[in-house]
């Protein structure tokens, strides 16, 4: 079970705007094996959601997608026609969104919406689909599952709706689950439950997952691999444990300083912030994009920087050694 | 949902009651009905006699109470001009108006909804521009003028359709288009705006992520939500259209309730005018009430609350 | 470390809000078209005595229904003459006065009524809101054309009566829109701040609420003006609005109707001008809405 499920090479997304082309995502590579969890981390606007929508083939018409390779199992996602993509979506690749409050159709019952996915992709009867829906609702921890089927989304709380969304995503036992900030809109106590549920389910079903989040604390607990995105580029990628132990890009280090760590962070000490603003991505973008906020920025950073590091843990920085000047970063 | 309906029904009745009072007093206070009835050549004594015969000398509230009480029982008095019971006169004429209203709203919905949906699917496309042009032109079009142009082109120049009357279904084609075009712009704009809004919503993305095809996404998931406000707008427009049918009926000489209203106003036939104002108001009130109920029933969020 | 020549550091200088507004306005074709046409017609209406080639009331039974130039007439009467031999162009030009005057004054009257009701309902809420909402419902339930016709018939058709009747009937949209806008604005923090520092209610309404709902008010005024012009034309067409011999476009269509079989231009010309004016006002109103509230554009 180590074959590659999803492989993306040099993915680029451009959005034409009135004042020039917005280079939203530039040259992203990543791959994912069956059962593996990859976490894409970055702040809002870094292009992580667009990347996941690009895999789903759900980008808006105005966004131009280019890649050297985009392959899911044996399907070339770049040349796949609409039929093939439709057969993949909801069936072999499923997705959960950030906003459980608005992601379910207010006009249909939970039951209708759950069974629709299965009925679209499998030749099964309605009663089989219903049974499957009940089974999954129970699996995601919803009590009185059968009576929930006739309820409408507005009758459920946000946490319950996100559980329904997860059940919806699992209807066809997908090989890959893309979860785009699945816990961001939820209460803190519910966040942990939903995350736990996702981890358990991926293990149980040997399902690969792309977990998109801006919360590094989440990543540490669930991901096998981490990809850190900044302003449309992958700045650091590698096994989660390694990236956390030896963060090599100043941005990753900055993000890590933003999370309080029990035992390490002093009481009352200010949490880290990353000063500066994200550069505009309209027009030509070259060199290290982080140099406008990086404490170690030098003239050399204006040249394009290749990925460095070993095959598993890579990063895009010319002076990765934290030793250079840790104190300079603590600003 | 029942408490909602009852509350809404109470409001509708209160509105109807107020409208009846306003329309009654409006006509009463704005002139001397006895003098108007007697005509310009009548002497003071004649007017005085008429005032007594018709009871205009009594306090207005008494007259209103009497009128309302009879009206509730379906008795609107006798037409001054036709010397017939107003109720049966209106009932007879309403058939044409109702037919025209139903044809008009059907025409409006059949053109506005597909056009609005098509425009929303491809904003700024050719079809969107055509839809926008039609709605902007429709909102500026004087319906009496539009009607006359249709008569000039289709009845006089081409000789395809009869210019006036209500004898056959062909007589209703031009009036339907004129009345329907009056309601079309608002419905089209609401459909387009609603579809655009819904198509950008998260649950549409969910539907696509499920692997639903475009047709299914558009019609099962999007239109079902976007159509809810359109239904109530259509009902409201229907109410407006019946009230506005007076212009169309006069252009095409369709002898419906609108035409009757026009004739009665010109002839100072007060009981008929009062009754017609009340009847048209009631239509509006009933249609908006039905719209609200239908809306509540279509929207699960309101149905269950 | 900061390098002024580094392109990534260059801050994008955006235009100011006022410049943005100007840019959007100039780029809005409908708004520009509407402004030009309305402006032109207003100038024509004001300069009517200078521009009109003839007295609009002067009859000439010798020159009845002279066709317009483009249908074989002469430049003596560029748009021909009507059934009483009156110069059609002059009557059209004076008709612009009637339409614009009725539209503007009726919109003003209904604007004052509707705005007062809507702002009161939106700001005070509770019982005031309930009463205003009820009155709006009552008003909407009354068939406008029918009521206006009946009242004009009783009071006698004159410019003043028509203007007042329309002004008293068309306040509903003002009330609805102003109520909603006030409701929205009065929830903002700066209104709460003014209340906290003890500003009086009239002061809050005038300095905090009104300036922020003014854009919406302008939009409704233009749209209701168009509505009033259309209604006046319809009333006059039905013979129960402005009375002859006053040159009203609706009346001209009505007078031309009898000759429609032989001289369709008698109907076409005044209707087309009416259509053009209402179209221009509507485009202006829609344009103003798009330009002042770009986020609400669909």
XYZ file of C-alpha atoms in Angstrom, chain A residues 90-92 117-119 121-122 132 136 167-175:
19
model
C -17.813 12.634 -4.705
C -16.944 9.077 -5.638
C -13.163 8.668 -5.425
C -24.104 11.235 -3.764
C -24.479 7.466 -3.656
C -27.309 7.425 -6.181
C -22.295 7.132 -8.555
C -23.652 3.665 -7.760
C -25.790 3.623 3.953
C -22.467 6.788 8.089
C -20.734 11.602 6.220
C -21.627 13.040 2.814
C -17.993 12.898 1.752
C -17.688 9.278 2.867
C -20.812 7.990 1.131
C -18.849 6.379 -1.707
C -15.765 5.419 0.333
C -13.425 7.779 -1.491
C -9.705 7.125 -1.836
